């Protein structure tokens, strides 16, 4: 789990130097929600626990916000 998470962290740093600020802000939010979900799983909560479900929903919303920001930046949301 920790190794997989590290790959996300390195991609986040790449994005932070290449993307416009509004995309970076959404990326930071998605990363934080993913980190929160990682911590819930590391604490031993199962996938059907309320903590895990809540964490997943928060991450899903943040990730959708990131995708929307990226599509807008690329002009693909028209």
mmCIF file of the C-alpha atoms, coordinates in Angstrom:
data_MODEL
# 
_entry.id   MODEL 
# 
loop_
_atom_site.group_PDB 
_atom_site.id 
_atom_site.type_symbol 
_atom_site.label_atom_id 
_atom_site.label_alt_id 
_atom_site.label_comp_id 
_atom_site.label_asym_id 
_atom_site.label_entity_id 
_atom_site.label_seq_id 
_atom_site.pdbx_PDB_ins_code 
_atom_site.Cartn_x 
_atom_site.Cartn_y 
_atom_site.Cartn_z 
_atom_site.occupancy 
_atom_site.B_iso_or_equiv 
_atom_site.pdbx_formal_charge 
_atom_site.auth_seq_id 
_atom_site.auth_comp_id 
_atom_site.auth_asym_id 
_atom_site.auth_atom_id 
_atom_site.pdbx_PDB_model_num 
ATOM 1  C CA . UNK A 1 1  ? 0.000   0.000  0.000   1.00 0.00 ? 1  UNK A CA 1 
ATOM 2  C CA . UNK A 1 2  ? 2.737   2.459  0.932   1.00 0.00 ? 2  UNK A CA 1 
ATOM 3  C CA . UNK A 1 3  ? 4.723   1.811  -2.269  1.00 0.00 ? 3  UNK A CA 1 
ATOM 4  C CA . UNK A 1 4  ? 1.658   2.374  -4.424  1.00 0.00 ? 4  UNK A CA 1 
ATOM 5  C CA . UNK A 1 5  ? 0.965   5.622  -2.610  1.00 0.00 ? 5  UNK A CA 1 
ATOM 6  C CA . UNK A 1 6  ? 4.511   6.877  -3.237  1.00 0.00 ? 6  UNK A CA 1 
ATOM 7  C CA . UNK A 1 7  ? 3.895   6.726  -6.999  1.00 0.00 ? 7  UNK A CA 1 
ATOM 8  C CA . UNK A 1 8  ? 0.965   9.112  -6.508  1.00 0.00 ? 8  UNK A CA 1 
ATOM 9  C CA . UNK A 1 9  ? 3.156   11.497 -4.551  1.00 0.00 ? 9  UNK A CA 1 
ATOM 10 C CA . UNK A 1 10 ? 5.776   11.719 -7.279  1.00 0.00 ? 10 UNK A CA 1 
ATOM 11 C CA . UNK A 1 11 ? 3.134   12.375 -9.943  1.00 0.00 ? 11 UNK A CA 1 
ATOM 12 C CA . UNK A 1 12 ? 1.675   15.087 -7.738  1.00 0.00 ? 12 UNK A CA 1 
ATOM 13 C CA . UNK A 1 13 ? 5.035   16.865 -7.647  1.00 0.00 ? 13 UNK A CA 1 
ATOM 14 C CA . UNK A 1 14 ? 5.337   16.687 -11.433 1.00 0.00 ? 14 UNK A CA 1 
ATOM 15 C CA . UNK A 1 15 ? 1.876   18.144 -11.827 1.00 0.00 ? 15 UNK A CA 1 
ATOM 16 C CA . UNK A 1 16 ? 2.684   20.949 -9.396  1.00 0.00 ? 16 UNK A CA 1 
ATOM 17 C CA . UNK A 1 17 ? 5.385   22.326 -11.682 1.00 0.00 ? 17 UNK A CA 1 
ATOM 18 C CA . UNK A 1 18 ? 3.585   21.787 -15.000 1.00 0.00 ? 18 UNK A CA 1 
ATOM 19 C CA . UNK A 1 19 ? -0.089  22.555 -14.451 1.00 0.00 ? 19 UNK A CA 1 
ATOM 20 C CA . UNK A 1 20 ? -1.888  25.860 -13.900 1.00 0.00 ? 20 UNK A CA 1 
ATOM 21 C CA . UNK A 1 21 ? -2.670  26.798 -10.309 1.00 0.00 ? 21 UNK A CA 1 
ATOM 22 C CA . UNK A 1 22 ? -6.385  25.887 -10.496 1.00 0.00 ? 22 UNK A CA 1 
ATOM 23 C CA . UNK A 1 23 ? -5.448  22.336 -11.533 1.00 0.00 ? 23 UNK A CA 1 
ATOM 24 C CA . UNK A 1 24 ? -2.734  22.078 -8.867  1.00 0.00 ? 24 UNK A CA 1 
ATOM 25 C CA . UNK A 1 25 ? -5.228  23.099 -6.176  1.00 0.00 ? 25 UNK A CA 1 
ATOM 26 C CA . UNK A 1 26 ? -7.608  20.328 -7.258  1.00 0.00 ? 26 UNK A CA 1 
ATOM 27 C CA . UNK A 1 27 ? -4.687  17.901 -7.415  1.00 0.00 ? 27 UNK A CA 1 
ATOM 28 C CA . UNK A 1 28 ? -3.658  18.799 -3.877  1.00 0.00 ? 28 UNK A CA 1 
ATOM 29 C CA . UNK A 1 29 ? -7.209  18.226 -2.650  1.00 0.00 ? 29 UNK A CA 1 
ATOM 30 C CA . UNK A 1 30 ? -7.455  14.832 -4.388  1.00 0.00 ? 30 UNK A CA 1 
ATOM 31 C CA . UNK A 1 31 ? -4.066  13.831 -2.975  1.00 0.00 ? 31 UNK A CA 1 
ATOM 32 C CA . UNK A 1 32 ? -5.127  14.767 0.556   1.00 0.00 ? 32 UNK A CA 1 
ATOM 33 C CA . UNK A 1 33 ? -8.363  12.781 0.259   1.00 0.00 ? 33 UNK A CA 1 
ATOM 34 C CA . UNK A 1 34 ? -6.416  9.786  -1.082  1.00 0.00 ? 34 UNK A CA 1 
ATOM 35 C CA . UNK A 1 35 ? -3.978  10.100 1.797   1.00 0.00 ? 35 UNK A CA 1 
ATOM 36 C CA . UNK A 1 36 ? -6.912  10.194 4.225   1.00 0.00 ? 36 UNK A CA 1 
ATOM 37 C CA . UNK A 1 37 ? -8.322  7.026  2.647   1.00 0.00 ? 37 UNK A CA 1 
ATOM 38 C CA . UNK A 1 38 ? -4.906  5.355  2.858   1.00 0.00 ? 38 UNK A CA 1 
ATOM 39 C CA . UNK A 1 39 ? -4.794  6.148  6.566   1.00 0.00 ? 39 UNK A CA 1 
ATOM 40 C CA . UNK A 1 40 ? -8.266  4.684  7.129   1.00 0.00 ? 40 UNK A CA 1 
ATOM 41 C CA . UNK A 1 41 ? -7.205  1.446  5.451   1.00 0.00 ? 41 UNK A CA 1 
ATOM 42 C CA . UNK A 1 42 ? -3.896  1.408  7.339   1.00 0.00 ? 42 UNK A CA 1 
ATOM 43 C CA . UNK A 1 43 ? -5.857  1.755  10.590  1.00 0.00 ? 43 UNK A CA 1 
ATOM 44 C CA . UNK A 1 44 ? -7.571  -1.533 9.759   1.00 0.00 ? 44 UNK A CA 1 
ATOM 45 C CA . UNK A 1 45 ? -11.018 -0.379 8.656   1.00 0.00 ? 45 UNK A CA 1 
ATOM 46 C CA . UNK A 1 46 ? -12.632 -2.704 6.114   1.00 0.00 ? 46 UNK A CA 1 
ATOM 47 C CA . UNK A 1 47 ? -14.023 -1.608 2.786   1.00 0.00 ? 47 UNK A CA 1 
ATOM 48 C CA . UNK A 1 48 ? -17.619 -1.706 4.064   1.00 0.00 ? 48 UNK A CA 1 
ATOM 49 C CA . UNK A 1 49 ? -16.945 0.309  7.214   1.00 0.00 ? 49 UNK A CA 1 
ATOM 50 C CA . UNK A 1 50 ? -18.492 3.762  7.429   1.00 0.00 ? 50 UNK A CA 1 
ATOM 51 C CA . UNK A 1 51 ? -14.996 5.277  7.706   1.00 0.00 ? 51 UNK A CA 1 
ATOM 52 C CA . UNK A 1 52 ? -13.863 3.632  4.489   1.00 0.00 ? 52 UNK A CA 1 
ATOM 53 C CA . UNK A 1 53 ? -17.066 4.414  2.591   1.00 0.00 ? 53 UNK A CA 1 
ATOM 54 C CA . UNK A 1 54 ? -16.927 8.058  3.684   1.00 0.00 ? 54 UNK A CA 1 
ATOM 55 C CA . UNK A 1 55 ? -13.269 8.285  2.749   1.00 0.00 ? 55 UNK A CA 1 
ATOM 56 C CA . UNK A 1 56 ? -13.923 6.784  -0.650  1.00 0.00 ? 56 UNK A CA 1 
ATOM 57 C CA . UNK A 1 57 ? -16.793 9.185  -1.365  1.00 0.00 ? 57 UNK A CA 1 
ATOM 58 C CA . UNK A 1 58 ? -14.631 12.171 -0.380  1.00 0.00 ? 58 UNK A CA 1 
ATOM 59 C CA . UNK A 1 59 ? -11.815 10.938 -2.611  1.00 0.00 ? 59 UNK A CA 1 
ATOM 60 C CA . UNK A 1 60 ? -14.193 10.277 -5.514  1.00 0.00 ? 60 UNK A CA 1 
ATOM 61 C CA . UNK A 1 61 ? -15.553 13.841 -5.307  1.00 0.00 ? 61 UNK A CA 1 
ATOM 62 C CA . UNK A 1 62 ? -12.075 15.345 -5.126  1.00 0.00 ? 62 UNK A CA 1 
ATOM 63 C CA . UNK A 1 63 ? -10.831 13.202 -8.013  1.00 0.00 ? 63 UNK A CA 1 
ATOM 64 C CA . UNK A 1 64 ? -13.829 14.233 -10.130 1.00 0.00 ? 64 UNK A CA 1 
ATOM 65 C CA . UNK A 1 65 ? -12.971 17.862 -9.385  1.00 0.00 ? 65 UNK A CA 1 
ATOM 66 C CA . UNK A 1 66 ? -9.411  17.235 -10.549 1.00 0.00 ? 66 UNK A CA 1 
ATOM 67 C CA . UNK A 1 67 ? -10.580 15.576 -13.774 1.00 0.00 ? 67 UNK A CA 1 
ATOM 68 C CA . UNK A 1 68 ? -12.966 18.453 -14.448 1.00 0.00 ? 68 UNK A CA 1 
ATOM 69 C CA . UNK A 1 69 ? -10.196 21.016 -13.899 1.00 0.00 ? 69 UNK A CA 1 
ATOM 70 C CA . UNK A 1 70 ? -7.845  19.124 -16.210 1.00 0.00 ? 70 UNK A CA 1 
ATOM 71 C CA . UNK A 1 71 ? -10.482 18.837 -18.928 1.00 0.00 ? 71 UNK A CA 1 
ATOM 72 C CA . UNK A 1 72 ? -11.203 22.546 -18.645 1.00 0.00 ? 72 UNK A CA 1 
ATOM 73 C CA . UNK A 1 73 ? -7.498  23.336 -18.921 1.00 0.00 ? 73 UNK A CA 1 
ATOM 74 C CA . UNK A 1 74 ? -7.265  21.179 -22.054 1.00 0.00 ? 74 UNK A CA 1 
ATOM 75 C CA . UNK A 1 75 ? -10.384 22.749 -23.554 1.00 0.00 ? 75 UNK A CA 1 
ATOM 76 C CA . UNK A 1 76 ? -12.067 19.346 -23.574 1.00 0.00 ? 76 UNK A CA 1 
ATOM 77 C CA . UNK A 1 77 ? -15.161 20.344 -21.616 1.00 0.00 ? 77 UNK A CA 1 
ATOM 78 C CA . UNK A 1 78 ? -16.886 22.209 -24.443 1.00 0.00 ? 78 UNK A CA 1 
# 
